[in-house]
Short mmCIF file of C-alpha atoms and ligand atoms in Angstrom, two decimals:
data_model
loop_
_atom_site.label_atom_id
_atom_site.label_comp_id
_atom_site.label_asym_id
_atom_site.label_seq_id
_atom_site.Cartn_x
_atom_site.Cartn_y
_atom_site.Cartn_z
CA UNK A 1 -0.06 0.12 -0.06
CA UNK A 2 1.42 3.49 -0.50
CA UNK A 3 0.99 5.93 2.75
CA UNK A 4 1.14 9.73 2.83
CA UNK A 5 2.11 10.17 6.11
CA UNK A 6 1.69 14.18 7.13
CA UNK A 7 4.03 15.33 10.15
CA UNK A 8 4.33 18.79 11.64
CA UNK A 9 4.84 19.03 15.26
CA UNK A 10 7.09 17.99 17.64
CA UNK A 11 5.54 14.72 19.63
CA UNK A 12 4.56 13.57 15.61
CA UNK A 13 7.77 13.16 15.04
CA UNK A 14 8.38 10.63 17.95
CA UNK A 15 5.59 8.67 16.59
CA UNK A 16 6.78 8.87 13.02
CA UNK A 17 10.32 7.46 14.26
CA UNK A 18 8.37 4.61 16.10
CA UNK A 19 5.86 4.21 13.10
CA UNK A 20 7.78 4.12 10.14
CA UNK A 21 10.52 1.68 11.24
CA UNK A 22 8.44 -0.75 11.16
CA UNK A 23 5.71 0.18 8.53
CA UNK A 24 7.90 0.35 5.67
CA UNK A 25 9.15 -3.04 5.63
CA UNK A 26 5.29 -4.04 4.25
CA UNK A 27 4.46 -0.43 3.26
CA UNK A 28 5.74 2.76 0.65
CA UNK A 29 5.80 5.71 2.63
CA UNK A 30 5.32 8.93 1.34
CA UNK A 31 6.58 11.58 4.14
CA UNK A 32 4.60 15.07 4.01
CA UNK A 33 6.36 17.35 6.89
CA UNK A 34 4.04 20.69 6.70
CA UNK A 35 6.68 22.73 8.87
CA UNK A 36 4.39 23.74 11.38
CA UNK A 37 7.20 23.11 13.78
CA UNK A 38 10.71 24.48 12.41
CA UNK A 39 13.33 25.47 14.99
CA UNK A 40 16.26 23.07 15.20
CA UNK A 41 15.41 21.81 18.32
CA UNK A 42 11.58 21.58 17.60
CA UNK A 43 12.11 19.11 13.81
CA UNK A 44 15.52 18.43 12.54
CA UNK A 45 16.99 17.19 15.94
CA UNK A 46 14.15 14.66 16.29
CA UNK A 47 14.91 13.66 12.40
CA UNK A 48 18.73 13.60 13.18
CA UNK A 49 18.71 11.63 16.53
CA UNK A 50 15.59 9.35 16.21
CA UNK A 51 16.74 8.03 11.97
CA UNK A 52 13.48 8.90 10.89
CA UNK A 53 14.04 9.30 6.83
CA UNK A 54 14.26 12.28 5.64
CA UNK A 55 10.79 14.15 4.59
CA UNK A 56 9.97 13.72 1.11
CA UNK A 57 7.71 16.91 1.33
CA UNK A 58 8.51 20.10 3.27
CA UNK A 59 5.86 22.47 3.02
CA UNK A 60 7.43 25.28 4.82
CA UNK A 61 3.93 26.96 6.57
CA UNK A 62 4.23 27.92 10.44
CA UNK A 63 2.55 30.38 12.32
CA UNK A 64 -0.37 32.64 12.07
CA UNK A 65 -3.68 32.00 13.61
CA UNK A 66 -5.07 28.73 13.58
CA UNK A 67 -7.13 28.92 10.58
CA UNK A 68 -4.75 30.64 8.51
CA UNK A 69 -1.97 27.60 9.19
CA UNK A 70 -4.76 25.01 8.88
CA UNK A 71 -5.56 26.98 5.39
CA UNK A 72 -2.17 27.30 3.94
CA UNK A 73 -1.46 23.82 4.74
CA UNK A 74 -4.98 22.23 3.09
CA UNK A 75 -4.20 24.59 -0.06
CA UNK A 76 -0.40 22.71 0.03
CA UNK A 77 -0.96 18.92 1.19
CA UNK A 78 -3.59 18.58 -0.89
CA UNK A 79 -1.39 19.58 -4.29
CA UNK A 80 0.88 16.66 -3.07
CA UNK A 81 -1.71 14.13 -2.29
CA UNK A 82 -2.94 14.57 -6.21
CA UNK A 83 0.38 14.41 -7.42
CA UNK A 84 1.45 11.12 -5.41
CA UNK A 85 -2.31 9.86 -5.46
CA UNK A 86 -1.78 7.52 -2.20
CA UNK A 87 -3.89 4.86 -0.99
CA UNK A 88 -4.51 5.78 2.36
CA UNK A 89 -3.23 9.60 4.14
CA UNK A 90 -2.02 8.83 7.78
CA UNK A 91 -2.15 11.50 10.36
CA UNK A 92 -0.82 11.33 14.17
CA UNK A 93 -2.69 13.20 17.22
CA UNK A 94 -4.26 16.48 17.29
CA UNK A 95 -2.41 19.37 15.75
CA UNK A 96 -2.81 21.88 12.96
CA UNK A 97 -0.91 19.65 10.79
CA UNK A 98 -3.26 16.98 11.49
CA UNK A 99 -6.74 18.10 10.69
CA UNK A 100 -5.18 19.83 7.77
CA UNK A 101 -3.68 16.63 6.68
CA UNK A 102 -7.51 14.70 6.92
CA UNK A 103 -9.03 17.75 5.28
CA UNK A 104 -7.16 17.77 2.31
CA UNK A 105 -7.25 13.47 2.19
CA UNK A 106 -11.28 13.57 2.36
CA UNK A 107 -12.01 16.37 -0.17
CA UNK A 108 -10.11 13.65 -2.29
CA UNK A 109 -12.30 10.79 -1.15
CA UNK A 110 -8.88 9.12 0.42
CA UNK A 111 -9.16 7.07 3.40
CA UNK A 112 -7.68 8.50 6.42
CA UNK A 113 -5.70 6.52 9.09
CA UNK A 114 -5.81 8.36 12.20
CA UNK A 115 -3.13 7.59 14.80
CA UNK A 116 -4.15 8.28 18.22
CA UNK A 117 -7.91 8.50 17.91
CA UNK A 118 -10.36 8.95 20.39
CA UNK A 119 -9.18 11.19 23.01
CA UNK A 120 -11.41 14.00 24.12
CA UNK A 121 -11.61 16.49 26.41
CA UNK A 122 -15.17 17.35 26.53
CA UNK A 123 -14.19 21.31 25.69
CA UNK A 124 -14.21 22.93 22.05
CA UNK A 125 -12.05 26.01 23.91
CA UNK A 126 -9.04 23.63 23.80
CA UNK A 127 -8.21 24.05 19.85
CA UNK A 128 -6.54 20.04 19.90
CA UNK A 129 -10.01 19.06 20.98
CA UNK A 130 -11.60 20.42 17.77
CA UNK A 131 -8.79 18.85 15.08
CA UNK A 132 -9.40 15.37 17.02
CA UNK A 133 -13.37 15.32 16.69
CA UNK A 134 -13.17 16.69 13.08
CA UNK A 135 -10.84 13.88 12.12
CA UNK A 136 -11.79 11.62 13.93
CA UNK A 137 -15.16 12.18 12.33
CA UNK A 138 -13.68 11.68 8.93
CA UNK A 139 -11.14 9.08 9.09
CA UNK A 140 -11.62 5.34 8.04
CA UNK A 141 -9.57 3.73 10.18
CA UNK A 142 -9.40 4.81 13.92
CA UNK A 143 -6.49 3.68 15.82
CA UNK A 144 -6.53 4.25 19.44
CA UNK A 145 -3.97 3.63 22.30
CA UNK A 146 -6.43 2.80 25.06
CA UNK A 147 -10.03 1.51 26.09
CA UNK A 148 -10.57 4.27 27.33
CA UNK A 149 -10.25 6.14 23.83
CA UNK A 150 -12.50 3.49 21.99
CA UNK A 151 -15.18 4.27 24.56
CA UNK A 152 -15.13 7.68 24.14
CA UNK A 153 -15.80 6.79 19.92
CA UNK A 154 -18.62 4.51 21.32
CA UNK A 155 -20.03 7.81 22.72
CA UNK A 156 -20.33 9.28 19.54
CA UNK A 157 -21.33 6.47 18.03
CA UNK A 158 -18.36 5.55 15.74
CA UNK A 159 -17.71 1.87 16.02
CA UNK A 160 -16.37 1.09 12.43
CA UNK A 161 -12.84 0.79 11.58
CA UNK A 162 -11.77 1.01 15.54
CA UNK A 163 -8.95 -0.65 16.89
CA UNK A 164 -6.94 -0.75 19.86
CA UNK A 165 -3.33 -0.96 18.80
CA UNK A 166 -1.70 0.50 22.30
CA UNK A 167 0.34 3.90 22.44
CA UNK A 168 3.28 4.81 19.42
CA UNK A 169 4.85 6.95 22.38
CA UNK A 170 5.15 3.93 24.70
CA UNK A 171 6.65 1.75 22.03
CA UNK A 172 9.12 4.68 21.80
CA UNK A 173 10.08 4.79 25.67
CA UNK A 174 10.83 0.92 25.81
CA UNK A 175 12.92 1.36 22.62
CA UNK A 176 14.37 4.68 22.94
CA UNK A 177 14.65 4.65 26.52
CA UNK A 178 18.08 1.94 26.42
CA UNK A 179 19.51 4.74 24.96
CA UNK A 180 19.68 6.98 27.43
CA UNK A 181 22.45 8.78 28.82
CA UNK A 182 23.07 11.77 31.26
CA UNK A 183 23.02 15.39 29.03
CA UNK A 184 26.27 15.43 27.19
CA UNK A 185 27.64 19.07 25.99
CA UNK A 186 25.58 20.99 23.92
CA UNK A 187 22.07 18.84 25.14
CA UNK A 188 20.98 20.90 28.35
CA UNK A 189 21.64 24.93 27.31
CA UNK A 190 19.93 28.13 28.34
CA UNK A 191 19.12 30.86 25.78
CA UNK A 192 22.48 32.60 26.30
CA UNK A 193 23.82 29.41 24.40
CA UNK A 194 25.61 28.41 27.66
CA UNK A 195 25.72 24.70 29.28
CA UNK A 196 22.90 23.80 32.18
CA UNK A 197 24.62 21.71 34.43
CA UNK A 198 21.79 19.64 35.66
CA UNK A 199 21.37 19.58 39.37
CA UNK A 200 21.26 16.29 41.06
CA UNK A 201 17.69 16.58 42.48
CA UNK A 202 15.30 18.18 40.07
CA UNK A 203 11.82 18.59 39.21
CA UNK A 204 11.29 18.68 35.31
CA UNK A 205 8.62 21.14 34.18
CA UNK A 206 7.21 21.99 30.82
CA UNK A 207 4.36 23.70 30.04
CA UNK A 208 3.21 25.50 26.86
CA UNK A 209 -0.10 25.29 26.11
CA UNK A 210 -2.53 28.24 25.10
CA UNK A 211 -4.54 28.38 28.30
CA UNK A 212 -1.05 28.10 30.35
CA UNK A 213 1.18 30.27 28.90
CA UNK A 214 -1.08 33.20 26.27
CA UNK A 215 -1.04 35.34 29.43
CA UNK A 216 1.28 36.45 32.37
CA UNK A 217 -1.09 35.23 34.77
CA UNK A 218 -1.37 31.18 34.64
CA UNK A 219 2.21 31.17 34.22
CA UNK A 220 3.55 33.56 36.95
CA UNK A 221 1.05 31.13 39.21
CA UNK A 222 2.71 28.12 37.93
CA UNK A 223 6.41 29.94 38.12
CA UNK A 224 5.41 31.05 42.15
CA UNK A 225 5.15 27.01 42.85
CA UNK A 226 8.08 26.12 41.55
CA UNK A 227 10.23 29.18 43.21
CA UNK A 228 8.69 27.93 45.82
CA UNK A 229 10.04 24.03 45.56
CA UNK A 230 12.99 22.53 48.05
CA UNK A 231 14.80 21.48 44.70
CA UNK A 232 15.58 23.27 41.15
CA UNK A 233 13.23 22.98 38.51
CA UNK A 234 14.38 22.32 34.74
CA UNK A 235 12.81 23.89 32.21
CA UNK A 236 12.69 23.19 28.85
CA UNK A 237 11.06 26.08 27.14
CA UNK A 238 8.63 25.92 23.99
CA UNK A 239 9.19 28.47 21.56
CA UNK A 240 6.00 29.77 21.74
CA UNK A 241 6.69 31.52 25.35
CA UNK A 242 10.20 31.74 25.68
CA UNK A 243 10.23 35.06 26.09
CA UNK A 244 7.43 35.72 27.90
CA UNK A 245 9.19 33.09 30.66
CA UNK A 246 12.00 34.85 30.22
CA UNK A 247 10.82 37.86 31.67
CA UNK A 248 8.90 36.97 33.94
CA UNK A 249 11.60 35.20 35.51
CA UNK A 250 13.91 38.40 35.38
CA UNK A 251 10.62 40.54 36.37
CA UNK A 252 9.80 38.57 39.57
CA UNK A 253 13.46 37.26 40.05
CA UNK A 254 12.70 33.99 40.06
CA UNK A 255 16.16 32.19 40.70
CA UNK A 256 15.13 28.49 41.41
CA UNK A 257 13.95 27.67 37.97
CA UNK A 258 16.51 26.64 35.04
CA UNK A 259 15.31 27.46 31.48
CA UNK A 260 16.48 25.79 29.17
CA UNK A 261 16.29 25.64 25.11
CA UNK A 262 13.57 23.12 23.83
CA UNK A 263 15.75 19.57 24.15
CA UNK A 264 16.03 16.27 22.18
CA UNK A 265 13.89 13.34 22.78
CA UNK A 266 16.78 11.52 24.17
CA UNK A 267 17.43 14.38 26.57
CA UNK A 268 13.87 14.69 27.32
CA UNK A 269 13.15 11.56 28.69
CA UNK A 270 16.25 11.10 30.35
CA UNK A 271 15.20 14.14 32.01
CA UNK A 272 11.64 12.37 32.86
CA UNK A 273 13.04 9.62 34.08
CA UNK A 274 15.64 11.43 36.82
CA UNK A 275 13.10 13.99 37.99
CA UNK A 276 12.10 13.90 41.44
CA UNK A 277 8.61 14.74 39.74
CA UNK A 278 6.86 15.94 36.35
CA UNK A 279 4.80 19.34 36.20
CA UNK A 280 3.39 19.43 32.58
CA UNK A 281 0.26 20.32 30.40
CA UNK A 282 1.96 18.53 27.63
CA UNK A 283 -0.10 14.95 26.04
CA UNK A 284 2.93 12.79 25.58
CA UNK A 285 4.94 14.10 28.84
CA UNK A 286 2.67 13.16 31.47
CA UNK A 287 2.00 9.02 29.53
CA UNK A 288 6.13 9.41 29.88
CA UNK A 289 6.21 10.20 33.18
CA UNK A 290 3.45 7.81 34.17
CA UNK A 291 5.71 4.47 31.91
CA UNK A 292 8.86 5.71 33.44
CA UNK A 293 7.02 5.36 37.19
CA UNK A 294 7.31 9.54 37.42
CA UNK A 295 4.79 11.30 39.67
CA UNK A 296 3.33 14.06 37.71
CA UNK A 297 0.97 16.84 38.08
CA UNK A 298 -0.82 17.59 34.95
CA UNK A 299 -1.47 21.68 34.49
CA UNK A 300 -4.89 20.96 32.51
CA UNK A 301 -8.90 20.92 33.27
CA UNK A 302 -9.92 17.96 31.88
CA UNK A 303 -7.84 14.76 31.11
CA UNK A 304 -6.90 13.62 28.24
CA UNK A 305 -5.45 10.32 29.60
CA UNK A 306 -7.80 9.29 32.25
CA UNK A 307 -5.75 5.94 32.81
CA UNK A 308 -2.44 7.95 34.08
CA UNK A 309 -4.76 8.96 37.15
CA UNK A 310 -5.30 6.53 39.15
CA UNK A 311 -3.54 5.97 42.58
CA UNK A 312 -2.88 9.91 42.30
CA UNK A 313 0.02 8.95 40.27
CA UNK A 314 -0.69 12.27 37.56
CA UNK A 315 -3.59 14.86 39.50
CA UNK A 316 -5.12 17.21 37.10
CA UNK A 317 -4.52 20.76 38.81
CA UNK A 318 -5.49 24.49 37.89
CA UNK A 319 -2.58 26.91 37.15
CA UNK A 320 -2.58 27.85 40.92
CA UNK A 321 0.13 27.90 43.65
CA UNK A 322 -1.59 27.05 46.15
CA UNK A 323 -3.02 23.83 44.48
CA UNK A 324 -0.04 22.95 42.84
CA UNK A 325 2.17 23.25 45.70
CA UNK A 326 -0.89 21.05 47.16
CA UNK A 327 -0.85 18.13 45.17
CA UNK A 328 2.90 17.83 45.07
CA UNK A 329 3.09 16.92 48.53
CA UNK A 330 0.07 14.19 48.06
CA UNK A 331 1.84 10.38 48.43
CA UNK A 332 0.89 8.77 44.88
CA UNK A 333 0.21 4.37 45.13
CA UNK A 334 2.32 2.90 42.74
CA UNK A 335 1.37 -0.03 43.58
CA UNK A 336 -2.09 0.58 41.50
CA UNK A 337 -0.30 1.13 38.07
CA UNK A 338 -1.33 -0.85 35.22
CA UNK A 339 -0.35 -0.51 32.19
CA UNK A 340 -3.10 0.00 29.78
CA UNK A 341 -1.61 1.82 26.76
CA UNK A 342 -0.83 -1.53 25.16
CA UNK A 343 2.61 -3.91 24.70
CA UNK A 344 4.95 -2.07 22.66
CA UNK A 345 4.36 -2.88 19.58
CA UNK A 346 1.49 -0.69 18.33
CA UNK A 347 3.74 -0.20 15.28
CA UNK A 348 3.31 -3.55 14.21
CA UNK A 349 -0.15 -3.52 14.81
CA UNK A 350 -0.69 -0.52 12.97
CA UNK A 351 1.17 -1.76 10.53
CA UNK A 352 -1.25 -4.49 10.22
CA UNK A 353 -4.20 -3.16 10.46
CA UNK A 354 -3.49 -1.18 6.93
CA UNK A 355 -2.04 -4.45 5.41
CA UNK A 356 -5.79 -5.90 6.29
CA UNK A 357 -7.68 -2.58 5.00
CA UNK A 358 -9.80 -3.40 2.21
CA UNK A 359 -11.81 -0.03 1.58
C1 UD1 B 401 1.08 22.39 18.74
C2 UD1 B 401 0.17 21.81 18.51
C3 UD1 B 401 0.01 21.01 20.24
C4 UD1 B 401 1.02 19.99 20.67
C5 UD1 B 401 2.14 21.26 20.19
C6 UD1 B 401 3.60 20.01 20.29
C7 UD1 B 401 -1.49 22.69 17.51
C8 UD1 B 401 -3.15 23.51 17.55
N1 UD1 B 401 -1.17 22.78 18.70
O1 UD1 B 401 0.99 23.22 19.50
O2 UD1 B 401 -1.14 20.59 20.26
O3 UD1 B 401 1.07 20.17 21.89
O4 UD1 B 401 2.36 21.69 18.98
O5 UD1 B 401 4.72 20.75 20.71
O6 UD1 B 401 -1.41 22.49 16.74
N2 UD1 B 401 7.34 28.36 17.19
C9 UD1 B 401 8.77 29.17 16.70
N3 UD1 B 401 9.04 27.60 16.66
C10 UD1 B 401 9.23 26.65 16.07
C11 UD1 B 401 7.72 26.24 16.87
C12 UD1 B 401 7.17 26.85 16.81
O7 UD1 B 401 9.06 29.87 17.28
O8 UD1 B 401 9.53 25.43 15.92
C13 UD1 B 401 6.32 29.57 17.61
C14 UD1 B 401 5.55 30.29 16.19
O9 UD1 B 401 5.91 31.67 16.97
C15 UD1 B 401 4.68 29.74 16.58
C16 UD1 B 401 4.21 29.54 18.17
O10 UD1 B 401 5.29 28.63 18.68
O11 UD1 B 401 3.54 30.75 15.96
C17 UD1 B 401 3.11 27.93 18.40
O12 UD1 B 401 3.11 26.79 17.47
P1 UD1 B 401 2.21 26.32 17.04
O13 UD1 B 401 3.14 25.36 15.63
O14 UD1 B 401 1.06 26.75 16.46
O15 UD1 B 401 1.37 25.55 18.11
P2 UD1 B 401 1.93 25.04 19.34
O16 UD1 B 401 1.80 25.90 20.32
O17 UD1 B 401 3.51 24.31 18.91
N1 UDP B 402 10.02 16.42 24.10
C1 UDP B 402 11.34 16.82 23.62
N2 UDP B 402 12.16 17.81 24.04
C2 UDP B 402 11.51 19.03 24.72
C3 UDP B 402 10.22 18.95 25.29
C4 UDP B 402 9.58 17.77 24.97
O1 UDP B 402 11.85 16.21 23.04
O2 UDP B 402 12.30 19.88 25.05
C5 UDP B 402 9.04 15.69 24.26
C6 UDP B 402 8.39 14.64 25.01
O3 UDP B 402 9.45 13.99 25.45
C7 UDP B 402 7.47 14.27 24.93
C8 UDP B 402 6.73 14.75 23.36
O4 UDP B 402 8.81 16.16 23.20
O5 UDP B 402 8.02 12.90 23.97
C9 UDP B 402 5.38 15.78 23.92
O6 UDP B 402 6.08 16.84 22.81
P1 UDP B 402 4.90 18.05 23.17
O7 UDP B 402 4.97 18.44 24.60
O8 UDP B 402 5.61 18.98 22.55
O9 UDP B 402 3.57 17.87 22.94
P2 UDP B 402 2.26 16.97 23.14
O10 UDP B 402 2.66 15.74 23.36
O11 UDP B 402 1.70 17.97 24.56
O12 UDP B 402 1.10 17.26 21.71
#
């Protein structure tokens, strides 16, 4: 089968790394990079480190409003699909690149395979939820990471083409987790290009959601909680909010937060696996914390991954100083930690389902 895979954002490169290695044994894959993430540390570093095949197309579309970005991607992806005429278009997750890829495909009557289907936060205020709901509605194959996701689709009347494959992010943790080493020179840098020495004990923070970083108030609440912790906080900052983060730390004189440039995946996994605790609003990082047995606080109102909440291993939290500190002091019960994200062979299952697809 000829498959056009659309990627654009950091977590999609990681999922493509886990999938392409297996998929390409049986299928022809054409990789389309929309360009949504483009800084070296947000894009090339993943292709280099994880040996992801070079994209066949890089559309160079990034920034602007959600509508502008998605619209420009739709136009450009349509052109590629018309030229390539694939048997299937594969998209991952919930970014604007996901929705643009799916819309371009459905308008050309090409079947869509949505990997990481069925995730729900039950609010269309969240831009990713819009992308998920619409992509699921028009997909032929809906490949879910968990039974919860399957249940979410069933509740919306979607049962055809739905499979539980397990989570590619879990495949990636098992595969790349063996290769982790402490950060080497150049892996952990501040914004002036100086090395950051990783403290022996630290809390890992990642925070990039529009809801938490679009204005000063929520980010400042999060920072003032981090400032009050007894160990330093390491924060690899997403480019969307590094200016705000730097300014707030300077204005408020926060000394406990080590701001770093975004890191590569292997460094990121190392940081998660050695952290005392993790504070994040990332869908990927909260699962990695869970896979690697780290306590996590997730700075979101609704749980995209409710499986991780068992035993308070992960807790949802508002961006509120006192609530964050209170929840970080709760002792998680790891004995209830049961893997519901598959067996680490999601890539093989996805490949088999694609091979068996009849249309
Ligand atoms: C996107 C996804 C989000 C995902 C995240 C992964 C959508 C709606 N959201 O959010 O689901 O969790 O990617 O990291 O698609 N920027 C740079 N350099 C880059 C990339 C981005 O400077 O390499 C800046 C640009 O100014 C851009 C802003 O960051 O306008 C936001 O980037 P965008 O891709 O729109 O959304 P993310 O916050 O990255
Ligand atoms: N990640 C990374 N470098 C960083 C921050 C995160 O490699 O500086 C990895 C992280 O380990 C996880 C993925 O990126 O595998 C999560 O991506 P992100 O938080 O950007 O998006 P989300 O998962 O929320 O959509």
